[in-house]
Tab-separated table of C-alpha atoms and ligand atoms in Angstrom:
chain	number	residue	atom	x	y	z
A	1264	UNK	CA	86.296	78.320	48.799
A	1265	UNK	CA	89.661	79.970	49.009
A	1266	UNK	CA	92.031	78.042	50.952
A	1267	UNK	CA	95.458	78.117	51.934
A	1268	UNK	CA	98.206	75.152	52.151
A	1269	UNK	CA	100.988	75.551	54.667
A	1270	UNK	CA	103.599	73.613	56.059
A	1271	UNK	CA	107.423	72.965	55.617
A	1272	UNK	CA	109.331	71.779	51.913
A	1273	UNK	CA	108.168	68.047	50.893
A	1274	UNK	CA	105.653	68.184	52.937
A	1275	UNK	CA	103.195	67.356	50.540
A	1276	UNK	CA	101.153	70.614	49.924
A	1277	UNK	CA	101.190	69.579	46.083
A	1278	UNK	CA	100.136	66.375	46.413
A	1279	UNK	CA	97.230	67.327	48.703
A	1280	UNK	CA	96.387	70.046	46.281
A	1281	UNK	CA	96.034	68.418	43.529
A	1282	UNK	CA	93.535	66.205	45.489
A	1283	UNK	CA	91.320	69.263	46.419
A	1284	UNK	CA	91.300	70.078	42.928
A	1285	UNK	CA	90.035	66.899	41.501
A	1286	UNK	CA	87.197	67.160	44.675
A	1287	UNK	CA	86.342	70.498	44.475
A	1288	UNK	CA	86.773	71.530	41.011
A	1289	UNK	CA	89.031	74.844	42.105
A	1290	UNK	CA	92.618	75.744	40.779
A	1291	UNK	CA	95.373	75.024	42.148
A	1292	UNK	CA	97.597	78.430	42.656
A	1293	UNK	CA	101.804	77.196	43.238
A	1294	UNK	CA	104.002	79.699	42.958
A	1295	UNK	CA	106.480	77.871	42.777
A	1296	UNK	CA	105.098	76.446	39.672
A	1297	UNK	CA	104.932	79.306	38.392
A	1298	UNK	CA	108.263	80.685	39.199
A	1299	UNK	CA	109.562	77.438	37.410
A	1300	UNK	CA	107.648	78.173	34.036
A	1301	UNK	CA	109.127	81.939	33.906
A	1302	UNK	CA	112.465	80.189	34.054
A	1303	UNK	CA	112.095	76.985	31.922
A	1304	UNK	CA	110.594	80.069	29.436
A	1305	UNK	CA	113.503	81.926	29.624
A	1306	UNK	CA	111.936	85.248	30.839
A	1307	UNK	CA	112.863	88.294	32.510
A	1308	UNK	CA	111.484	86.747	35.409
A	1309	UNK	CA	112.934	83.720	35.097
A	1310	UNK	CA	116.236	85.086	34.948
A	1311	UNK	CA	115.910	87.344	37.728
A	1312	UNK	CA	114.352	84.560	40.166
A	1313	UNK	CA	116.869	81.199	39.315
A	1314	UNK	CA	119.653	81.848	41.125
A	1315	UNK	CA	117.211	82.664	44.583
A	1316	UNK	CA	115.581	79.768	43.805
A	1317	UNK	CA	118.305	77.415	43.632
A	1318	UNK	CA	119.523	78.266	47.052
A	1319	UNK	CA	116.266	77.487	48.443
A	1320	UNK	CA	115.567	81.166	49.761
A	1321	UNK	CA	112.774	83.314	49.271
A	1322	UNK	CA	111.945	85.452	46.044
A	1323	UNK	CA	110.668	89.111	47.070
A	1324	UNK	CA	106.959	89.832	48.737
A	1325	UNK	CA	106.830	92.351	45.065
A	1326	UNK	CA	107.389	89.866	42.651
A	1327	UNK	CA	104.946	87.522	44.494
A	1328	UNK	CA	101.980	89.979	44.960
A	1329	UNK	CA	102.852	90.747	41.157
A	1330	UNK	CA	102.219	87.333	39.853
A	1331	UNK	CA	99.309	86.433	42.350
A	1332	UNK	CA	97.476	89.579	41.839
A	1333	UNK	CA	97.339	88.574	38.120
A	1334	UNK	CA	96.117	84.827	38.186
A	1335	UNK	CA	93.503	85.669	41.033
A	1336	UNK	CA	91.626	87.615	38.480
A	1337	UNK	CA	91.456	85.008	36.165
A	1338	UNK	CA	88.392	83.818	35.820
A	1339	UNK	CA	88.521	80.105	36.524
A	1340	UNK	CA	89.204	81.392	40.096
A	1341	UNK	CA	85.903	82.999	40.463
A	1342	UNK	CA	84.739	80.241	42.387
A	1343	UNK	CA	87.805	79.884	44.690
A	1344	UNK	CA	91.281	78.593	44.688
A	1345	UNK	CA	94.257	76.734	46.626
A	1346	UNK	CA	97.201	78.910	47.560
A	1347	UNK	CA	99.717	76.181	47.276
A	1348	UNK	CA	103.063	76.850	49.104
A	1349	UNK	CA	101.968	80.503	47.848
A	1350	UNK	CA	102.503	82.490	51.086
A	1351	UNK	CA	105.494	82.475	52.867
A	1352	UNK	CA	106.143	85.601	54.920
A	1353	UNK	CA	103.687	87.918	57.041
A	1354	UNK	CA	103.997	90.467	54.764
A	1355	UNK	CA	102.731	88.334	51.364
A	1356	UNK	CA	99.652	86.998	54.544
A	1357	UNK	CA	98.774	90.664	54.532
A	1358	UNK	CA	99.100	91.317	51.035
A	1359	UNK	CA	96.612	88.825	50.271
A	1360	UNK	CA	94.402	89.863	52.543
A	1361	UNK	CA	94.398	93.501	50.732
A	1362	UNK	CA	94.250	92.177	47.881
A	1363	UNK	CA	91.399	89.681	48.346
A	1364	UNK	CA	89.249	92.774	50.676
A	1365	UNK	CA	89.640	95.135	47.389
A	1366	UNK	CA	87.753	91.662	45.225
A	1367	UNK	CA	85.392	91.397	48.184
A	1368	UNK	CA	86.389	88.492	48.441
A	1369	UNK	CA	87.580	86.489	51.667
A	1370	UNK	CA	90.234	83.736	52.820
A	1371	UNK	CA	88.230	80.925	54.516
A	1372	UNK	CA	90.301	78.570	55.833
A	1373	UNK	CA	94.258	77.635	56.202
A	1374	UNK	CA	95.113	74.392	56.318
A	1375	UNK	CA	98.731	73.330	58.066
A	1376	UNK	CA	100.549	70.397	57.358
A	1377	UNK	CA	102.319	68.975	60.348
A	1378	UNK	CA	105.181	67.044	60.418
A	1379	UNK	CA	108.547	66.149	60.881
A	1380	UNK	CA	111.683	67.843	59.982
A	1381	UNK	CA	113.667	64.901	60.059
A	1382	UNK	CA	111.592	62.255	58.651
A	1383	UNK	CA	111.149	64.961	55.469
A	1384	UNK	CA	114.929	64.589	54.819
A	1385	UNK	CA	114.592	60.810	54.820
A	1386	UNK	CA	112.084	61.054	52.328
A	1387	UNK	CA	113.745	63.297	50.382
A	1388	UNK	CA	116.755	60.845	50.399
A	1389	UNK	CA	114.482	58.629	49.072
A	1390	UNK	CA	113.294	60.431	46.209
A	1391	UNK	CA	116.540	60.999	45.036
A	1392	UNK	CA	117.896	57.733	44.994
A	1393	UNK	CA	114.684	56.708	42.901
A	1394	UNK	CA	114.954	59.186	40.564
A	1395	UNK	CA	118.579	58.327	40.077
A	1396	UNK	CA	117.728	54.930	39.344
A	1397	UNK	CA	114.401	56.187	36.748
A	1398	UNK	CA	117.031	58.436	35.314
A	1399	UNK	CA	114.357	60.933	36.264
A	1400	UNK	CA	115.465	64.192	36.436
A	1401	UNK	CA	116.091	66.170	39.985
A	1402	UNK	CA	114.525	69.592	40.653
A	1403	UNK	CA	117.765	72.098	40.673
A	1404	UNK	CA	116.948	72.680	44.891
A	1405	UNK	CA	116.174	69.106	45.449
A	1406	UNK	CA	119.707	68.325	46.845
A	1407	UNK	CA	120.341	67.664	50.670
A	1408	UNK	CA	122.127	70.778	51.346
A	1409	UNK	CA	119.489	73.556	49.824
A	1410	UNK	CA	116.556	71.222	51.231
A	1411	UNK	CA	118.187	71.892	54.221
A	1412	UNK	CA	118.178	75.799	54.245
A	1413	UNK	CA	114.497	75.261	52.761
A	1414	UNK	CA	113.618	73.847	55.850
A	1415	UNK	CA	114.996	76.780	57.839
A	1416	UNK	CA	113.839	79.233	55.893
A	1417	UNK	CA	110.588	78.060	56.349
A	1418	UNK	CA	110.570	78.095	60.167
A	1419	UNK	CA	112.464	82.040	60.179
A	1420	UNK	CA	110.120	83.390	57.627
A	1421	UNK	CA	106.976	81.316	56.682
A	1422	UNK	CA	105.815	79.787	60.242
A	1423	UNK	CA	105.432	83.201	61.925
A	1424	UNK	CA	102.039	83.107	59.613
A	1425	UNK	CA	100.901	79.871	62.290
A	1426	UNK	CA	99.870	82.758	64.975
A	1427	UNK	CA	98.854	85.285	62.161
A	1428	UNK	CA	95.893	82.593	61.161
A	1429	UNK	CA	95.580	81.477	64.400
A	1430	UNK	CA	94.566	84.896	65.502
A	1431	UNK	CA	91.978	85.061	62.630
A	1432	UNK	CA	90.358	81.778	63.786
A	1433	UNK	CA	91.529	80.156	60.594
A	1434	UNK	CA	94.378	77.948	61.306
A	1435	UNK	CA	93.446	73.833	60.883
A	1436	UNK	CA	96.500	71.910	62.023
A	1437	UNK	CA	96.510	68.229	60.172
A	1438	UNK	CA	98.467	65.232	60.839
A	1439	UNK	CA	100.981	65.129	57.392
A	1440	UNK	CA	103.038	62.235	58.455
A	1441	UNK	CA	100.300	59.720	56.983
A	1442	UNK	CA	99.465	57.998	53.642
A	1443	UNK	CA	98.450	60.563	51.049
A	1444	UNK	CA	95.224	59.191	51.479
A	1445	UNK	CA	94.762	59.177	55.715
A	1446	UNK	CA	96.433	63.131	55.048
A	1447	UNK	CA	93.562	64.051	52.425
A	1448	UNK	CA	90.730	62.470	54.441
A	1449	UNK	CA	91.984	64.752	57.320
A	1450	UNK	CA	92.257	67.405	55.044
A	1451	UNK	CA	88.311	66.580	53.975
A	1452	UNK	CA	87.402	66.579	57.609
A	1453	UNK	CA	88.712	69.973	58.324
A	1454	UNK	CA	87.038	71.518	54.895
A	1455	UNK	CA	84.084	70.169	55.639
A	1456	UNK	CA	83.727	71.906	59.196
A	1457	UNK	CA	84.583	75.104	58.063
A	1458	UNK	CA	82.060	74.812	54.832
B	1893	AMP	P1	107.960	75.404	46.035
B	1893	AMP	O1	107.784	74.726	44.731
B	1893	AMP	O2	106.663	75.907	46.597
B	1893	AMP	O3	108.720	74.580	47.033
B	1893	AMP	O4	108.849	76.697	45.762
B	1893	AMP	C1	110.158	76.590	45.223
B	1893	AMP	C2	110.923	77.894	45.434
B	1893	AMP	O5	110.237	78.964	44.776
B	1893	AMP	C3	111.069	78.355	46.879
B	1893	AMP	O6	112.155	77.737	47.529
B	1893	AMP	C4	111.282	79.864	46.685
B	1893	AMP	O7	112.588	80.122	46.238
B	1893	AMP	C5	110.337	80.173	45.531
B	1893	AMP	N1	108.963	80.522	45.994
B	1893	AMP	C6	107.812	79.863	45.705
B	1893	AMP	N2	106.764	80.477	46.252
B	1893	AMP	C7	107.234	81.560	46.915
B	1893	AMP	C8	106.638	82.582	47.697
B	1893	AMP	N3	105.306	82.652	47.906
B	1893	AMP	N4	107.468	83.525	48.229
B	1893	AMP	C9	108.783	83.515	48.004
B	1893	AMP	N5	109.416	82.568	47.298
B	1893	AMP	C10	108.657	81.595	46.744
C-alpha cells in the first residue's frame, strides 16, 4: 500500500506514521527526516537546506523529487510506503505521480489530518515548556514565530493538494483532534475501506 499523510505542522502525521508502520510492516518516508540527517551530517545538502528550514518555508520541488526518487527504489519499499509530510506543493503531487507511473506502481490512498490551527499552537506551547523543563532539546523551527509561518505555508502551498486528491477519488479526511489512539483507529477505518 502506498499512502500519503497530509495535514498542517504538529499535526501528528509522525506519530500516526509510525503507527502504520508497526501495523503494516511498510516504511515510513519523512522528508523532513531526512532533510534533518543531511544537516546533522554536515552535507552539501545539509548546508544548502538549513537556513530554509529554519524559517519554516519550503525546500525546492528538485531537491525533493531528488531525494524521494532515490529511497522509493530501495527495496524495503517494494511492498509500499508512507509519504510522511513528504508532499507539499502540486507540483511535488505530480511529480510523484510520474514518478510512481514510470515504477508501475500506483498511489492508493491519501489520508488528511484535520484539525485546528489554533489548538496546534497550544500544543505546541506545551511541548516547549516540557521540553524546557526535561532539558530536552527544541527542534531549530519549533519556536512560536516559525510554527507560525509553518502553518501558513501549509495552507498557500500544501492544501491546494486537498482538491488535487479529491479529484482522483483519493482524499480520506480524519478527525486529528483526538487521542493518538481514537486518530489511528480512524486512520485504520479509512485503510481498511480502501484495501
Ligand atoms: P517536517 O519535519 O515534515 O515538518 O519538515 C520540516 C521542514 O523540512 C519543513 O518546514 C520544510 O522546510 C522542509 N520539508 C520537509 N519536507 C518537505 C517537502 N516535501 N517539500 C519542501 N520542504 C520540505
Amino acid at each position: 500500500m502506498i499512502l500519503i499523510l497530509l495535514g498542517p505542522p504538529g499535526a501528528g502525521k509522525g506519530t500516526q506514521a509510525e503507527r502504520i508502520v508497526r501495523m503494516r510492516g511498510i516504511p515510513q518516508l519523512s522528508t523532513g527526516d531526512m532533510l534533518r540527517a543531511a544537516i546533522a551530517s554536515g552535507s552539501a545538502l545539509g548546508r544548502k537546506v538549513k537556513a530554509v528550514m529554519d524559517r519554516g518555508d519550503l525546500v525546492s520541488d528538485e531537491i525533493i523529487e531528488e531525494i524521494l526518487t532515490e529511497r522509493i527504489k530501495a527495496p524495503d519499499c517494494a511492498k509500499g510506503f508512507i509519504l510522511d509530510g513528504a508532499v507539499r506543493t502540486v507540483g511535488q503531487a505530480e511529480m510523484i505521480d510520474r514518478v510512481l507511473k514510470k515504477q508501475k506502481k500506483e498511489l492508493d490512498v491519501v489520508i488528511e489530518l484535520v484539525v485546528d490551527e489554533e489548538e496546534l499552537v497550544n500544543r505546541l506551547r506545551t511541548r516547549i515548556a516540557e521540553a524546557k523543563k526535561a532539558g530536552r532539546p527544541l527542534r531549530s523551527d519549533d519556536n512560536e514565530e516559525v510554527f507560525r509561518n509553518r502553518q501558513k505555508v501549509y495552507r498557500d502551498q500544501t492544501a491546494p493538494l486537498i482538491p488535487y486528491y479529491e479529484k482522483q477519488g483519493k482524499l480520506r479526511k480524519v478527525d486529528g483532534m483526538g487521542s493518538v489512539e481514537e486518530v489511528g483507529a480512524a486512520i485504520d477505518g479509512a485503510l481498511d475501506a480502501s484495501d
